[in-house]
mmCIF file of C-alpha atoms in Angstrom:
data_model
loop_
_atom_site.group_PDB
_atom_site.id
_atom_site.type_symbol
_atom_site.label_atom_id
_atom_site.label_comp_id
_atom_site.label_asym_id
_atom_site.label_seq_id
_atom_site.Cartn_x
_atom_site.Cartn_y
_atom_site.Cartn_z
ATOM 1 C CA UNK A 5 4.976 2.256 18.917
ATOM 2 C CA UNK A 6 8.077 0.091 17.215
ATOM 3 C CA UNK A 7 7.671 -0.770 13.729
ATOM 4 C CA UNK A 8 9.735 -4.014 12.524
ATOM 5 C CA UNK A 9 9.238 -6.217 9.953
ATOM 6 C CA UNK A 10 8.726 -9.777 10.725
ATOM 7 C CA UNK A 11 11.819 -10.930 8.854
ATOM 8 C CA UNK A 12 13.714 -9.109 11.557
ATOM 9 C CA UNK A 13 12.647 -11.483 14.437
ATOM 10 C CA UNK A 14 12.788 -14.562 12.339
ATOM 11 C CA UNK A 15 8.958 -14.754 11.371
ATOM 12 C CA UNK A 16 9.133 -13.267 7.952
ATOM 13 C CA UNK A 17 6.506 -15.875 6.944
ATOM 14 C CA UNK A 18 3.834 -14.585 8.632
ATOM 15 C CA UNK A 19 2.624 -11.973 6.261
ATOM 16 C CA UNK A 20 2.380 -14.887 3.526
ATOM 17 C CA UNK A 21 0.868 -17.365 5.589
ATOM 18 C CA UNK A 22 -1.468 -15.218 7.057
ATOM 19 C CA UNK A 23 -2.128 -11.934 6.012
ATOM 20 C CA UNK A 24 -1.559 -12.417 1.904
ATOM 21 C CA UNK A 25 -3.147 -15.761 2.077
ATOM 22 C CA UNK A 26 -5.211 -16.327 -0.783
ATOM 23 C CA UNK A 27 -8.587 -18.591 -0.169
ATOM 24 C CA UNK A 28 -10.561 -16.680 -2.832
ATOM 25 C CA UNK A 29 -8.301 -15.596 -5.203
ATOM 26 C CA UNK A 30 -7.558 -12.400 -3.514
ATOM 27 C CA UNK A 31 -5.423 -11.538 -0.288
ATOM 28 C CA UNK A 32 -6.842 -12.109 3.013
ATOM 29 C CA UNK A 33 -5.912 -8.458 4.185
ATOM 30 C CA UNK A 34 -8.023 -7.022 1.301
ATOM 31 C CA UNK A 35 -11.222 -9.561 1.626
ATOM 32 C CA UNK A 36 -11.204 -8.344 5.420
ATOM 33 C CA UNK A 37 -10.879 -4.700 4.648
ATOM 34 C CA UNK A 38 -13.532 -4.796 2.165
ATOM 35 C CA UNK A 39 -16.231 -7.104 4.213
ATOM 36 C CA UNK A 40 -17.262 -8.899 0.988
ATOM 37 C CA UNK A 41 -17.051 -12.078 3.008
ATOM 38 C CA UNK A 42 -19.677 -11.014 5.413
ATOM 39 C CA UNK A 43 -22.446 -10.902 2.385
ATOM 40 C CA UNK A 44 -24.051 -14.073 2.159
ATOM 41 C CA UNK A 45 -24.003 -13.748 -1.748
ATOM 42 C CA UNK A 46 -20.434 -14.066 -1.697
ATOM 43 C CA UNK A 47 -19.388 -17.317 -3.268
ATOM 44 C CA UNK A 48 -16.419 -17.596 -0.846
ATOM 45 C CA UNK A 49 -17.658 -16.836 2.152
ATOM 46 C CA UNK A 50 -17.971 -19.943 3.772
ATOM 47 C CA UNK A 51 -14.388 -21.397 2.919
ATOM 48 C CA UNK A 52 -13.054 -18.145 3.804
ATOM 49 C CA UNK A 53 -14.436 -18.121 7.191
ATOM 50 C CA UNK A 54 -13.378 -21.525 7.655
ATOM 51 C CA UNK A 55 -9.801 -20.899 7.170
ATOM 52 C CA UNK A 56 -10.324 -17.858 9.336
ATOM 53 C CA UNK A 57 -11.340 -19.933 12.170
ATOM 54 C CA UNK A 58 -8.752 -22.293 11.713
ATOM 55 C CA UNK A 59 -5.960 -19.948 11.591
ATOM 56 C CA UNK A 60 -7.377 -17.980 14.899
ATOM 57 C CA UNK A 61 -7.187 -21.343 16.710
ATOM 58 C CA UNK A 62 -3.633 -22.415 15.405
ATOM 59 C CA UNK A 63 -1.952 -19.146 14.982
ATOM 60 C CA UNK A 64 0.921 -18.419 18.190
ATOM 61 C CA UNK A 65 1.043 -15.599 20.255
ATOM 62 C CA UNK A 66 4.543 -14.867 18.864
ATOM 63 C CA UNK A 67 3.474 -14.800 15.352
ATOM 64 C CA UNK A 68 0.356 -12.571 16.438
ATOM 65 C CA UNK A 69 2.894 -10.081 17.841
ATOM 66 C CA UNK A 70 5.136 -10.195 14.617
ATOM 67 C CA UNK A 71 1.819 -9.035 12.703
ATOM 68 C CA UNK A 72 1.003 -6.525 14.990
ATOM 69 C CA UNK A 73 4.554 -5.128 15.136
ATOM 70 C CA UNK A 74 4.419 -4.315 11.255
ATOM 71 C CA UNK A 75 2.035 -2.520 8.676
ATOM 72 C CA UNK A 76 -1.719 -2.183 8.584
ATOM 73 C CA UNK A 77 -2.351 -5.056 6.294
ATOM 74 C CA UNK A 78 -0.491 -7.443 8.928
ATOM 75 C CA UNK A 79 -1.864 -5.724 11.673
ATOM 76 C CA UNK A 80 -5.548 -5.771 10.460
ATOM 77 C CA UNK A 81 -5.080 -9.259 9.531
ATOM 78 C CA UNK A 82 -3.949 -10.026 13.302
ATOM 79 C CA UNK A 83 -6.543 -8.342 14.974
ATOM 80 C CA UNK A 84 -9.048 -9.992 13.264
ATOM 81 C CA UNK A 85 -7.298 -13.459 14.220
ATOM 82 C CA UNK A 86 -6.926 -11.995 17.759
ATOM 83 C CA UNK A 87 -10.823 -11.385 18.051
ATOM 84 C CA UNK A 88 -12.210 -14.365 15.804
ATOM 85 C CA UNK A 89 -10.167 -16.135 18.493
ATOM 86 C CA UNK A 90 -11.301 -14.343 21.589
ATOM 87 C CA UNK A 91 -7.316 -14.059 22.652
ATOM 88 C CA UNK A 92 -8.030 -11.567 25.504
ATOM 89 C CA UNK A 93 -4.501 -11.831 26.513
ATOM 90 C CA UNK A 94 -4.132 -8.959 23.792
ATOM 91 C CA UNK A 95 -6.423 -6.641 25.275
ATOM 92 C CA UNK A 96 -4.015 -4.128 26.575
ATOM 93 C CA UNK A 97 -1.957 -4.411 23.255
ATOM 94 C CA UNK A 98 -5.128 -3.955 21.068
ATOM 95 C CA UNK A 99 -5.970 -0.871 23.074
ATOM 96 C CA UNK A 100 -2.671 0.865 22.814
ATOM 97 C CA UNK A 101 -2.770 0.324 18.713
ATOM 98 C CA UNK A 102 -6.396 2.049 18.670
ATOM 99 C CA UNK A 103 -5.566 5.149 20.561
ATOM 100 C CA UNK A 104 -2.451 5.450 18.644
ATOM 101 C CA UNK A 105 -4.075 5.309 15.545
ATOM 102 C CA UNK A 106 -0.914 5.183 13.597
ATOM 103 C CA UNK A 107 -2.162 3.332 10.446
ATOM 104 C CA UNK A 108 -5.185 3.516 8.175
ATOM 105 C CA UNK A 109 -7.842 0.605 7.975
ATOM 106 C CA UNK A 110 -6.239 -1.449 11.047
ATOM 107 C CA UNK A 111 -8.319 0.549 13.293
ATOM 108 C CA UNK A 112 -11.799 -1.106 12.660
ATOM 109 C CA UNK A 113 -10.217 -4.369 13.188
ATOM 110 C CA UNK A 114 -9.149 -3.527 16.761
ATOM 111 C CA UNK A 115 -12.899 -2.478 17.419
ATOM 112 C CA UNK A 116 -14.158 -6.069 16.295
ATOM 113 C CA UNK A 117 -11.697 -7.449 18.801
ATOM 114 C CA UNK A 118 -12.544 -5.752 21.546
ATOM 115 C CA UNK A 119 -16.096 -5.965 20.868
ATOM 116 C CA UNK A 120 -15.705 -9.886 20.563
ATOM 117 C CA UNK A 121 -13.447 -9.759 23.686
ATOM 118 C CA UNK A 122 -16.963 -8.653 25.442
ATOM 119 C CA UNK A 123 -16.209 -7.282 28.820
ATOM 120 C CA UNK A 124 -16.774 -3.840 30.750
ATOM 121 C CA UNK A 125 -12.419 -3.721 29.973
ATOM 122 C CA UNK A 126 -13.084 -3.360 26.430
ATOM 123 C CA UNK A 127 -16.219 -1.113 26.456
ATOM 124 C CA UNK A 128 -13.826 1.269 28.713
ATOM 125 C CA UNK A 129 -11.262 1.240 26.052
ATOM 126 C CA UNK A 130 -13.947 1.965 23.412
ATOM 127 C CA UNK A 131 -15.061 4.812 25.666
ATOM 128 C CA UNK A 132 -11.778 6.469 25.735
ATOM 129 C CA UNK A 133 -11.029 6.471 22.311
ATOM 130 C CA UNK A 134 -14.217 8.026 21.487
ATOM 131 C CA UNK A 135 -13.662 10.469 24.283
ATOM 132 C CA UNK A 136 -10.339 11.519 22.255
ATOM 133 C CA UNK A 137 -11.176 11.191 18.861
ATOM 134 C CA UNK A 138 -15.043 12.059 18.468
ATOM 135 C CA UNK A 139 -13.596 15.904 19.493
ATOM 136 C CA UNK A 140 -11.350 15.859 16.933
ATOM 137 C CA UNK A 141 -13.780 17.145 13.953
ATOM 138 C CA UNK A 142 -10.762 17.158 11.523
ATOM 139 C CA UNK A 143 -10.077 13.553 11.564
ATOM 140 C CA UNK A 144 -11.880 10.781 9.668
ATOM 141 C CA UNK A 145 -10.272 7.342 11.534
ATOM 142 C CA UNK A 146 -12.122 5.147 13.330
ATOM 143 C CA UNK A 147 -14.937 6.363 14.917
ATOM 144 C CA UNK A 148 -17.890 4.650 13.049
ATOM 145 C CA UNK A 149 -16.550 1.244 14.016
ATOM 146 C CA UNK A 150 -15.493 2.266 17.613
ATOM 147 C CA UNK A 151 -18.900 3.446 18.596
ATOM 148 C CA UNK A 152 -20.569 0.366 16.778
ATOM 149 C CA UNK A 153 -18.572 -1.657 18.749
ATOM 150 C CA UNK A 154 -19.465 0.113 22.076
ATOM 151 C CA UNK A 155 -23.065 0.091 21.246
ATOM 152 C CA UNK A 156 -22.269 -3.809 20.309
ATOM 153 C CA UNK A 157 -21.122 -4.149 23.779
ATOM 154 C CA UNK A 158 -23.701 -2.114 25.380
ATOM 155 C CA UNK A 159 -26.156 -4.338 24.002
ATOM 156 C CA UNK A 160 -24.286 -7.671 25.569
ATOM 157 C CA UNK A 161 -23.460 -6.244 28.861
ATOM 158 C CA UNK A 162 -26.475 -4.220 29.645
ATOM 159 C CA UNK A 163 -24.757 -0.847 29.678
ATOM 160 C CA UNK A 164 -25.178 2.637 28.525
ATOM 161 C CA UNK A 165 -21.618 3.843 27.440
ATOM 162 C CA UNK A 166 -22.720 5.180 24.314
ATOM 163 C CA UNK A 167 -25.775 7.126 25.236
ATOM 164 C CA UNK A 168 -23.879 9.992 26.198
ATOM 165 C CA UNK A 169 -21.942 9.996 22.589
ATOM 166 C CA UNK A 170 -24.934 9.475 20.629
ATOM 167 C CA UNK A 171 -27.524 12.257 22.217
ATOM 168 C CA UNK A 172 -29.089 14.927 20.156
ATOM 169 C CA UNK A 173 -26.261 17.193 19.353
ATOM 170 C CA UNK A 174 -24.152 15.130 21.081
ATOM 171 C CA UNK A 175 -20.549 14.436 20.200
ATOM 172 C CA UNK A 176 -21.483 11.538 17.443
ATOM 173 C CA UNK A 177 -23.685 14.375 15.942
ATOM 174 C CA UNK A 178 -21.138 16.828 16.138
ATOM 175 C CA UNK A 179 -18.180 14.697 14.332
ATOM 176 C CA UNK A 180 -20.617 13.966 11.482
ATOM 177 C CA UNK A 181 -21.966 17.422 10.882
ATOM 178 C CA UNK A 182 -18.688 18.639 10.930
ATOM 179 C CA UNK A 183 -17.183 17.882 7.235
ATOM 180 C CA UNK A 184 -18.466 20.665 4.972
ATOM 181 C CA UNK A 185 -19.489 18.384 1.848
ATOM 182 C CA UNK A 186 -21.827 16.386 4.827
ATOM 183 C CA UNK A 187 -23.639 19.756 6.031
ATOM 184 C CA UNK A 188 -25.916 19.698 2.762
ATOM 185 C CA UNK A 189 -25.803 16.084 2.382
ATOM 186 C CA UNK A 190 -28.359 14.215 4.859
ATOM 187 C CA UNK A 191 -28.249 10.833 3.095
ATOM 188 C CA UNK A 192 -24.375 11.282 3.411
ATOM 189 C CA UNK A 193 -24.449 12.049 7.527
ATOM 190 C CA UNK A 194 -26.821 8.949 7.838
ATOM 191 C CA UNK A 195 -24.077 7.018 5.654
ATOM 192 C CA UNK A 196 -21.540 7.685 8.330
ATOM 193 C CA UNK A 197 -24.224 6.518 11.149
ATOM 194 C CA UNK A 198 -25.100 3.656 9.137
ATOM 195 C CA UNK A 199 -21.306 2.621 9.453
ATOM 196 C CA UNK A 200 -21.492 2.232 13.171
ATOM 197 C CA UNK A 201 -25.183 0.403 13.096
ATOM 198 C CA UNK A 202 -23.314 -2.180 10.608
ATOM 199 C CA UNK A 203 -20.436 -2.565 12.807
ATOM 200 C CA UNK A 204 -23.010 -2.560 16.278
ATOM 201 C CA UNK A 205 -25.420 -5.502 14.880
ATOM 202 C CA UNK A 206 -23.287 -7.612 11.864
ATOM 203 C CA UNK A 207 -19.729 -7.742 12.653
ATOM 204 C CA UNK A 208 -19.376 -9.137 15.766
ATOM 205 C CA UNK A 209 -21.954 -11.616 15.967
ATOM 206 C CA UNK A 210 -21.019 -14.995 17.867
#
């Protein structure tokens, strides 16, 4: 997909204003990546969340497009803002970016946005992603986040899209067990499963 610095289209300020913004002494994209704002004990959680919600309501579609057209930090931030604001007009764009999986770290934010949109169309995108990437046992991309988001959508929609992935000896089990260093580490295998459970139950609450 096209890769373009926001400065080239007259939106150079969006990186500093939205992705690198420091509401807690750390750049926003770093906090979003770490997930520390989801921990109640983090002292800056409430302030960080308020600013994120405010920006999700005021950022323009053009500014979001400028962020989505650049690298992982700006794409991660844009996807979170899109998800928090439930900007469902970006569904196709987010789906294309998730399927392309061009950059590290930003994929889980795409999954968050799709889970927040909360429709059957979003479940179809996540299902397509898992159909493509769970068989790729050599790739550790965003499979846990995608499965967690799909489980969340199934719970919300009353559907069972995720069932075939998580059945015993199914695609999820095969993907988790593929890495050699996981074969002799049940705790590590459980950690991967816990990742998708965390997404399903924590990141997508209203």
